Amino acid sequence: MTSSSSNGAARAENTRKFSPWLRLLPGISPKRRSYVLAWYGFTLTFVGMRLLTWLIHIDVGGFGDVSAGGVHLHHYVWGILLLMAVGATALSESSPRARAWLGLAYGIGMALVIDEAALLISLEDVYWDSEGGLSIAIAITVIAVAGTVLAVTRGRRASRADEEADRKRAEDAARSRPGGA
């Protein structure tokens, strides 16, 4: 009995040890961690997409639009598909590790859509026109508001109950895997 419970505890500890999110955001509750990762994902993806589209716009070699059958696929399409996948997965997944990945994917999908919000509002490709600035304004507002909320609430660390629930979920997940205790 002792050896199986210590094996489960060791597996849970290994699960925690190898989680990139626990190393990146130590002491932050799993729920909050997903929000922080969504904000990171949104911010980095928005900046990355603006850089990538600018490189395409100035015709830097090796970069180009994605097309299917001669039709340009705007990156909001990939964002909507990603948000659909995140939503569908979130309906059945509740582990802290999954929530962290879902938070990151949610932020990325949101950035892909909001980066082209002006196009979706005007139903014209205004990305590089003055009207396209609306997308930038919305994205900067999202980054600022979410960042402010995260900063203001940053003192709220994971409670012992959160950490214990995290540990119990990791043990349960280790037991449910093939070859588990």
JSON list of C-alpha atoms in Angstrom, two decimals:
[
{"chain": "A", "resi": 1, "resn": "MET", "atom": "CA", "xyz": [0.00, 0.00, 0.00]},
{"chain": "A", "resi": 2, "resn": "THR", "atom": "CA", "xyz": [2.77, 2.39, 0.89]},
{"chain": "A", "resi": 3, "resn": "SER", "atom": "CA", "xyz": [4.72, 1.67, -2.27]},
{"chain": "A", "resi": 4, "resn": "SER", "atom": "CA", "xyz": [1.72, 2.27, -4.56]},
{"chain": "A", "resi": 5, "resn": "SER", "atom": "CA", "xyz": [0.81, 5.53, -2.83]},
{"chain": "A", "resi": 6, "resn": "SER", "atom": "CA", "xyz": [4.43, 6.67, -2.94]},
{"chain": "A", "resi": 7, "resn": "ASN", "atom": "CA", "xyz": [4.59, 5.71, -6.64]},
{"chain": "A", "resi": 8, "resn": "GLY", "atom": "CA", "xyz": [1.48, 7.80, -7.30]},
{"chain": "A", "resi": 9, "resn": "ALA", "atom": "CA", "xyz": [2.97, 10.71, -5.38]},
{"chain": "A", "resi": 10, "resn": "ALA", "atom": "CA", "xyz": [6.22, 10.36, -7.33]},
{"chain": "A", "resi": 11, "resn": "ARG", "atom": "CA", "xyz": [4.33, 10.36, -10.64]},
{"chain": "A", "resi": 12, "resn": "ALA", "atom": "CA", "xyz": [2.34, 13.40, -9.54]},
{"chain": "A", "resi": 13, "resn": "GLU", "atom": "CA", "xyz": [5.56, 15.14, -8.56]},
{"chain": "A", "resi": 14, "resn": "ASN", "atom": "CA", "xyz": [7.10, 14.26, -11.94]},
{"chain": "A", "resi": 15, "resn": "THR", "atom": "CA", "xyz": [4.00, 15.58, -13.71]},
{"chain": "A", "resi": 16, "resn": "ARG", "atom": "CA", "xyz": [4.33, 18.85, -11.80]},
{"chain": "A", "resi": 17, "resn": "LYS", "atom": "CA", "xyz": [8.09, 19.00, -12.33]},
{"chain": "A", "resi": 18, "resn": "PHE", "atom": "CA", "xyz": [7.88, 18.72, -16.11]},
{"chain": "A", "resi": 19, "resn": "SER", "atom": "CA", "xyz": [4.99, 21.14, -16.61]},
{"chain": "A", "resi": 20, "resn": "PRO", "atom": "CA", "xyz": [6.33, 24.18, -18.46]},
{"chain": "A", "resi": 21, "resn": "TRP", "atom": "CA", "xyz": [3.52, 26.30, -17.03]},
{"chain": "A", "resi": 22, "resn": "LEU", "atom": "CA", "xyz": [4.44, 25.59, -13.43]},
{"chain": "A", "resi": 23, "resn": "ARG", "atom": "CA", "xyz": [8.02, 26.66, -14.13]},
{"chain": "A", "resi": 24, "resn": "LEU", "atom": "CA", "xyz": [6.92, 29.73, -16.09]},
{"chain": "A", "resi": 25, "resn": "LEU", "atom": "CA", "xyz": [4.22, 30.81, -13.64]},
{"chain": "A", "resi": 26, "resn": "PRO", "atom": "CA", "xyz": [5.02, 29.26, -10.22]},
{"chain": "A", "resi": 27, "resn": "GLY", "atom": "CA", "xyz": [2.53, 29.73, -7.42]},
{"chain": "A", "resi": 28, "resn": "ILE", "atom": "CA", "xyz": [-0.26, 30.89, -9.71]},
{"chain": "A", "resi": 29, "resn": "SER", "atom": "CA", "xyz": [-3.52, 29.00, -9.49]},
{"chain": "A", "resi": 30, "resn": "PRO", "atom": "CA", "xyz": [-4.40, 26.83, -12.49]},
{"chain": "A", "resi": 31, "resn": "LYS", "atom": "CA", "xyz": [-7.43, 28.96, -13.33]},
{"chain": "A", "resi": 32, "resn": "ARG", "atom": "CA", "xyz": [-5.45, 32.21, -13.22]},
{"chain": "A", "resi": 33, "resn": "ARG", "atom": "CA", "xyz": [-2.58, 30.58, -15.13]},
{"chain": "A", "resi": 34, "resn": "SER", "atom": "CA", "xyz": [-4.90, 30.02, -18.10]},
{"chain": "A", "resi": 35, "resn": "TYR", "atom": "CA", "xyz": [-5.85, 33.72, -18.11]},
{"chain": "A", "resi": 36, "resn": "VAL", "atom": "CA", "xyz": [-2.21, 34.81, -17.97]},
{"chain": "A", "resi": 37, "resn": "LEU", "atom": "CA", "xyz": [-1.32, 32.45, -20.82]},
{"chain": "A", "resi": 38, "resn": "ALA", "atom": "CA", "xyz": [-4.30, 33.71, -22.85]},
{"chain": "A", "resi": 39, "resn": "TRP", "atom": "CA", "xyz": [-2.97, 37.26, -22.40]},
{"chain": "A", "resi": 40, "resn": "TYR", "atom": "CA", "xyz": [0.57, 36.22, -23.36]},
{"chain": "A", "resi": 41, "resn": "GLY", "atom": "CA", "xyz": [-0.72, 34.29, -26.37]},
{"chain": "A", "resi": 42, "resn": "PHE", "atom": "CA", "xyz": [-2.88, 37.20, -27.50]},
{"chain": "A", "resi": 43, "resn": "THR", "atom": "CA", "xyz": [-0.14, 39.79, -27.13]},
{"chain": "A", "resi": 44, "resn": "LEU", "atom": "CA", "xyz": [2.63, 37.78, -28.80]},
{"chain": "A", "resi": 45, "resn": "THR", "atom": "CA", "xyz": [0.38, 36.56, -31.62]},
{"chain": "A", "resi": 46, "resn": "PHE", "atom": "CA", "xyz": [-0.94, 40.05, -32.36]},
{"chain": "A", "resi": 47, "resn": "VAL", "atom": "CA", "xyz": [2.58, 41.47, -32.54]},
{"chain": "A", "resi": 48, "resn": "GLY", "atom": "CA", "xyz": [3.77, 38.47, -34.57]},
{"chain": "A", "resi": 49, "resn": "MET", "atom": "CA", "xyz": [0.91, 38.70, -37.06]},
{"chain": "A", "resi": 50, "resn": "ARG", "atom": "CA", "xyz": [1.41, 42.44, -37.54]},
{"chain": "A", "resi": 51, "resn": "LEU", "atom": "CA", "xyz": [5.10, 41.80, -38.22]},
{"chain": "A", "resi": 52, "resn": "LEU", "atom": "CA", "xyz": [4.37, 38.91, -40.59]},
{"chain": "A", "resi": 53, "resn": "THR", "atom": "CA", "xyz": [1.71, 40.83, -42.54]},
{"chain": "A", "resi": 54, "resn": "TRP", "atom": "CA", "xyz": [4.02, 43.83, -42.79]},
{"chain": "A", "resi": 55, "resn": "LEU", "atom": "CA", "xyz": [6.76, 41.60, -44.22]},
{"chain": "A", "resi": 56, "resn": "ILE", "atom": "CA", "xyz": [4.24, 40.24, -46.75]},
{"chain": "A", "resi": 57, "resn": "HIS", "atom": "CA", "xyz": [3.05, 43.79, -47.50]},
{"chain": "A", "resi": 58, "resn": "ILE", "atom": "CA", "xyz": [6.58, 45.05, -48.27]},
{"chain": "A", "resi": 59, "resn": "ASP", "atom": "CA", "xyz": [7.20, 41.91, -50.34]},
{"chain": "A", "resi": 60, "resn": "VAL", "atom": "CA", "xyz": [10.04, 40.36, -48.36]},
{"chain": "A", "resi": 61, "resn": "GLY", "atom": "CA", "xyz": [11.14, 37.16, -50.09]},
{"chain": "A", "resi": 62, "resn": "GLY", "atom": "CA", "xyz": [9.81, 33.93, -48.65]},
{"chain": "A", "resi": 63, "resn": "PHE", "atom": "CA", "xyz": [6.69, 35.45, -47.14]},
{"chain": "A", "resi": 64, "resn": "GLY", "atom": "CA", "xyz": [3.35, 35.41, -48.90]},
{"chain": "A", "resi": 65, "resn": "ASP", "atom": "CA", "xyz": [-0.39, 35.16, -48.52]},
{"chain": "A", "resi": 66, "resn": "VAL", "atom": "CA", "xyz": [-2.06, 31.82, -47.88]},
{"chain": "A", "resi": 67, "resn": "SER", "atom": "CA", "xyz": [-4.53, 30.95, -50.62]},
{"chain": "A", "resi": 68, "resn": "ALA", "atom": "CA", "xyz": [-6.79, 28.06, -51.48]},
{"chain": "A", "resi": 69, "resn": "GLY", "atom": "CA", "xyz": [-8.09, 27.77, -55.03]},
{"chain": "A", "resi": 70, "resn": "GLY", "atom": "CA", "xyz": [-6.98, 31.31, -55.79]},
{"chain": "A", "resi": 71, "resn": "VAL", "atom": "CA", "xyz": [-8.89, 32.74, -52.77]},
{"chain": "A", "resi": 72, "resn": "HIS", "atom": "CA", "xyz": [-6.87, 34.54, -50.09]},
{"chain": "A", "resi": 73, "resn": "LEU", "atom": "CA", "xyz": [-7.45, 33.04, -46.65]},
{"chain": "A", "resi": 74, "resn": "HIS", "atom": "CA", "xyz": [-7.29, 35.81, -44.06]},
{"chain": "A", "resi": 75, "resn": "HIS", "atom": "CA", "xyz": [-5.84, 34.86, -40.70]},
{"chain": "A", "resi": 76, "resn": "TYR", "atom": "CA", "xyz": [-9.16, 35.45, -38.93]},
{"chain": "A", "resi": 77, "resn": "VAL", "atom": "CA", "xyz": [-10.29, 32.17, -40.55]},
{"chain": "A", "resi": 78, "resn": "TRP", "atom": "CA", "xyz": [-7.56, 30.29, -38.67]},
{"chain": "A", "resi": 79, "resn": "GLY", "atom": "CA", "xyz": [-8.48, 32.20, -35.52]},
{"chain": "A", "resi": 80, "resn": "ILE", "atom": "CA", "xyz": [-12.13, 31.22, -35.76]},
{"chain": "A", "resi": 81, "resn": "LEU", "atom": "CA", "xyz": [-11.21, 27.57, -36.36]},
{"chain": "A", "resi": 82, "resn": "LEU", "atom": "CA", "xyz": [-8.84, 27.63, -33.38]},
{"chain": "A", "resi": 83, "resn": "LEU", "atom": "CA", "xyz": [-11.48, 29.24, -31.15]},
{"chain": "A", "resi": 84, "resn": "MET", "atom": "CA", "xyz": [-13.97, 26.57, -32.23]},
{"chain": "A", "resi": 85, "resn": "ALA", "atom": "CA", "xyz": [-11.49, 23.83, -31.30]},
{"chain": "A", "resi": 86, "resn": "VAL", "atom": "CA", "xyz": [-10.73, 25.48, -27.95]},
{"chain": "A", "resi": 87, "resn": "GLY", "atom": "CA", "xyz": [-14.42, 25.78, -27.14]},
{"chain": "A", "resi": 88, "resn": "ALA", "atom": "CA", "xyz": [-15.17, 22.18, -28.08]},
{"chain": "A", "resi": 89, "resn": "THR", "atom": "CA", "xyz": [-12.21, 20.90, -26.07]},
{"chain": "A", "resi": 90, "resn": "ALA", "atom": "CA", "xyz": [-13.07, 23.05, -23.05]},
{"chain": "A", "resi": 91, "resn": "LEU", "atom": "CA", "xyz": [-16.50, 21.42, -22.87]},
{"chain": "A", "resi": 92, "resn": "SER", "atom": "CA", "xyz": [-14.92, 18.13, -21.84]},
{"chain": "A", "resi": 93, "resn": "GLU", "atom": "CA", "xyz": [-11.47, 18.98, -20.47]},
{"chain": "A", "resi": 94, "resn": "SER", "atom": "CA", "xyz": [-10.92, 20.34, -16.98]},
{"chain": "A", "resi": 95, "resn": "SER", "atom": "CA", "xyz": [-7.40, 19.38, -15.97]},
{"chain": "A", "resi": 96, "resn": "PRO", "atom": "CA", "xyz": [-5.09, 22.25, -14.98]},
{"chain": "A", "resi": 97, "resn": "ARG", "atom": "CA", "xyz": [-2.61, 21.31, -17.71]},
{"chain": "A", "resi": 98, "resn": "ALA", "atom": "CA", "xyz": [-5.36, 21.32, -20.37]},
{"chain": "A", "resi": 99, "resn": "ARG", "atom": "CA", "xyz": [-6.71, 24.65, -19.09]},
{"chain": "A", "resi": 100, "resn": "ALA", "atom": "CA", "xyz": [-3.24, 26.17, -19.44]},
{"chain": "A", "resi": 101, "resn": "TRP", "atom": "CA", "xyz": [-2.91, 24.99, -23.05]},
{"chain": "A", "resi": 102, "resn": "LEU", "atom": "CA", "xyz": [-6.48, 26.03, -23.81]},
{"chain": "A", "resi": 103, "resn": "GLY", "atom": "CA", "xyz": [-5.81, 29.48, -22.35]},
{"chain": "A", "resi": 104, "resn": "LEU", "atom": "CA", "xyz": [-2.78, 29.91, -24.59]},
{"chain": "A", "resi": 105, "resn": "ALA", "atom": "CA", "xyz": [-4.68, 28.67, -27.67]},
{"chain": "A", "resi": 106, "resn": "TYR", "atom": "CA", "xyz": [-7.63, 30.92, -26.81]},
{"chain": "A", "resi": 107, "resn": "GLY", "atom": "CA", "xyz": [-5.38, 33.99, -26.70]},
{"chain": "A", "resi": 108, "resn": "ILE", "atom": "CA", "xyz": [-3.78, 33.07, -30.02]},
{"chain": "A", "resi": 109, "resn": "GLY", "atom": "CA", "xyz": [-7.15, 32.50, -31.71]},
{"chain": "A", "resi": 110, "resn": "MET", "atom": "CA", "xyz": [-8.54, 35.73, -30.33]},
{"chain": "A", "resi": 111, "resn": "ALA", "atom": "CA", "xyz": [-5.56, 37.69, -31.63]},
{"chain": "A", "resi": 112, "resn": "LEU", "atom": "CA", "xyz": [-5.93, 36.20, -35.11]},
{"chain": "A", "resi": 113, "resn": "VAL", "atom": "CA", "xyz": [-9.57, 37.33, -35.22]},
{"chain": "A", "resi": 114, "resn": "ILE", "atom": "CA", "xyz": [-9.17, 40.75, -33.58]},
{"chain": "A", "resi": 115, "resn": "ASP", "atom": "CA", "xyz": [-6.20, 41.61, -35.79]},
{"chain": "A", "resi": 116, "resn": "GLU", "atom": "CA", "xyz": [-8.66, 41.62, -38.68]},
{"chain": "A", "resi": 117, "resn": "ALA", "atom": "CA", "xyz": [-11.65, 43.10, -36.83]},
{"chain": "A", "resi": 118, "resn": "ALA", "atom": "CA", "xyz": [-11.75, 46.13, -39.14]},
{"chain": "A", "resi": 119, "resn": "LEU", "atom": "CA", "xyz": [-12.07, 43.80, -42.14]},
{"chain": "A", "resi": 120, "resn": "LEU", "atom": "CA", "xyz": [-14.90, 41.91, -40.44]},
{"chain": "A", "resi": 121, "resn": "ILE", "atom": "CA", "xyz": [-16.71, 45.14, -39.54]},
{"chain": "A", "resi": 122, "resn": "SER", "atom": "CA", "xyz": [-16.41, 46.84, -42.94]},
{"chain": "A", "resi": 123, "resn": "LEU", "atom": "CA", "xyz": [-16.47, 43.60, -44.97]},
{"chain": "A", "resi": 124, "resn": "GLU", "atom": "CA", "xyz": [-13.64, 45.02, -47.08]},
{"chain": "A", "resi": 125, "resn": "ASP", "atom": "CA", "xyz": [-9.91, 44.41, -46.91]},
{"chain": "A", "resi": 126, "resn": "VAL", "atom": "CA", "xyz": [-8.91, 47.59, -45.08]},
{"chain": "A", "resi": 127, "resn": "TYR", "atom": "CA", "xyz": [-5.95, 46.07, -43.23]},
{"chain": "A", "resi": 128, "resn": "TRP", "atom": "CA", "xyz": [-3.45, 48.66, -44.49]},
{"chain": "A", "resi": 129, "resn": "ASP", "atom": "CA", "xyz": [-5.93, 51.55, -44.87]},
{"chain": "A", "resi": 130, "resn": "SER", "atom": "CA", "xyz": [-6.64, 54.10, -42.15]},
{"chain": "A", "resi": 131, "resn": "GLU", "atom": "CA", "xyz": [-9.81, 52.16, -41.29]},
{"chain": "A", "resi": 132, "resn": "GLY", "atom": "CA", "xyz": [-7.58, 49.19, -40.46]},
{"chain": "A", "resi": 133, "resn": "GLY", "atom": "CA", "xyz": [-6.36, 51.12, -37.43]},
{"chain": "A", "resi": 134, "resn": "LEU", "atom": "CA", "xyz": [-9.56, 50.02, -35.69]},
{"chain": "A", "resi": 135, "resn": "SER", "atom": "CA", "xyz": [-8.12, 46.52, -35.35]},
{"chain": "A", "resi": 136, "resn": "ILE", "atom": "CA", "xyz": [-4.98, 47.92, -33.75]},
{"chain": "A", "resi": 137, "resn": "ALA", "atom": "CA", "xyz": [-7.01, 50.06, -31.36]},
{"chain": "A", "resi": 138, "resn": "ILE", "atom": "CA", "xyz": [-9.15, 47.09, -30.30]},
{"chain": "A", "resi": 139, "resn": "ALA", "atom": "CA", "xyz": [-6.10, 44.86, -29.81]},
{"chain": "A", "resi": 140, "resn": "ILE", "atom": "CA", "xyz": [-4.21, 47.46, -27.77]},
{"chain": "A", "resi": 141, "resn": "THR", "atom": "CA", "xyz": [-7.32, 47.98, -25.64]},
{"chain": "A", "resi": 142, "resn": "VAL", "atom": "CA", "xyz": [-7.62, 44.23, -25.01]},
{"chain": "A", "resi": 143, "resn": "ILE", "atom": "CA", "xyz": [-3.92, 43.98, -24.14]},
{"chain": "A", "resi": 144, "resn": "ALA", "atom": "CA", "xyz": [-4.10, 46.99, -21.81]},
{"chain": "A", "resi": 145, "resn": "VAL", "atom": "CA", "xyz": [-7.33, 46.05, -20.02]},
{"chain": "A", "resi": 146, "resn": "ALA", "atom": "CA", "xyz": [-6.40, 42.38, -19.59]},
{"chain": "A", "resi": 147, "resn": "GLY", "atom": "CA", "xyz": [-2.87, 43.28, -18.51]},
{"chain": "A", "resi": 148, "resn": "THR", "atom": "CA", "xyz": [-4.20, 45.80, -15.99]},
{"chain": "A", "resi": 149, "resn": "VAL", "atom": "CA", "xyz": [-6.65, 43.28, -14.53]},
{"chain": "A", "resi": 150, "resn": "LEU", "atom": "CA", "xyz": [-3.90, 40.69, -14.26]},
{"chain": "A", "resi": 151, "resn": "ALA", "atom": "CA", "xyz": [-1.54, 43.21, -12.64]},
{"chain": "A", "resi": 152, "resn": "VAL", "atom": "CA", "xyz": [-4.11, 44.47, -10.16]},
{"chain": "A", "resi": 153, "resn": "THR", "atom": "CA", "xyz": [-5.06, 40.96, -9.09]},
{"chain": "A", "resi": 154, "resn": "ARG", "atom": "CA", "xyz": [-1.52, 39.59, -9.20]},
{"chain": "A", "resi": 155, "resn": "GLY", "atom": "CA", "xyz": [-1.16, 39.22, -5.44]},
{"chain": "A", "resi": 156, "resn": "ARG", "atom": "CA", "xyz": [-3.69, 36.40, -5.45]},
{"chain": "A", "resi": 157, "resn": "ARG", "atom": "CA", "xyz": [-1.58, 33.28, -5.37]},
{"chain": "A", "resi": 158, "resn": "ALA", "atom": "CA", "xyz": [-2.74, 29.71, -5.55]},
{"chain": "A", "resi": 159, "resn": "SER", "atom": "CA", "xyz": [-4.39, 28.65, -2.33]},
{"chain": "A", "resi": 160, "resn": "ARG", "atom": "CA", "xyz": [-3.44, 25.44, -0.59]},
{"chain": "A", "resi": 161, "resn": "ALA", "atom": "CA", "xyz": [-6.77, 24.02, -1.72]},
{"chain": "A", "resi": 162, "resn": "ASP", "atom": "CA", "xyz": [-5.89, 24.86, -5.35]},
{"chain": "A", "resi": 163, "resn": "GLU", "atom": "CA", "xyz": [-2.46, 23.28, -5.01]},
{"chain": "A", "resi": 164, "resn": "GLU", "atom": "CA", "xyz": [-3.91, 20.18, -3.32]},
{"chain": "A", "resi": 165, "resn": "ALA", "atom": "CA", "xyz": [-6.59, 19.87, -6.03]},
{"chain": "A", "resi": 166, "resn": "ASP", "atom": "CA", "xyz": [-3.83, 20.23, -8.65]},
{"chain": "A", "resi": 167, "resn": "ARG", "atom": "CA", "xyz": [-1.83, 17.47, -6.98]},
{"chain": "A", "resi": 168, "resn": "LYS", "atom": "CA", "xyz": [-4.89, 15.18, -6.70]},
{"chain": "A", "resi": 169, "resn": "ARG", "atom": "CA", "xyz": [-5.77, 15.67, -10.39]},
{"chain": "A", "resi": 170, "resn": "ALA", "atom": "CA", "xyz": [-2.20, 14.84, -11.39]},
{"chain": "A", "resi": 171, "resn": "GLU", "atom": "CA", "xyz": [-2.30, 11.67, -9.28]},
{"chain": "A", "resi": 172, "resn": "ASP", "atom": "CA", "xyz": [-5.68, 10.66, -10.76]},
{"chain": "A", "resi": 173, "resn": "ALA", "atom": "CA", "xyz": [-4.41, 11.31, -14.28]},
{"chain": "A", "resi": 174, "resn": "ALA", "atom": "CA", "xyz": [-1.29, 9.22, -13.61]},
{"chain": "A", "resi": 175, "resn": "ARG", "atom": "CA", "xyz": [-3.45, 6.36, -12.30]},
{"chain": "A", "resi": 176, "resn": "SER", "atom": "CA", "xyz": [-5.78, 6.48, -15.29]},
{"chain": "A", "resi": 177, "resn": "ARG", "atom": "CA", "xyz": [-2.92, 6.20, -17.82]},
{"chain": "A", "resi": 178, "resn": "PRO", "atom": "CA", "xyz": [-2.00, 2.77, -19.15]},
{"chain": "A", "resi": 179, "resn": "GLY", "atom": "CA", "xyz": [0.54, 1.26, -16.80]},
{"chain": "A", "resi": 180, "resn": "GLY", "atom": "CA", "xyz": [-0.62, 3.52, -13.95]},
{"chain": "A", "resi": 181, "resn": "ALA", "atom": "CA", "xyz": [-1.01, 2.27, -10.37]}
]
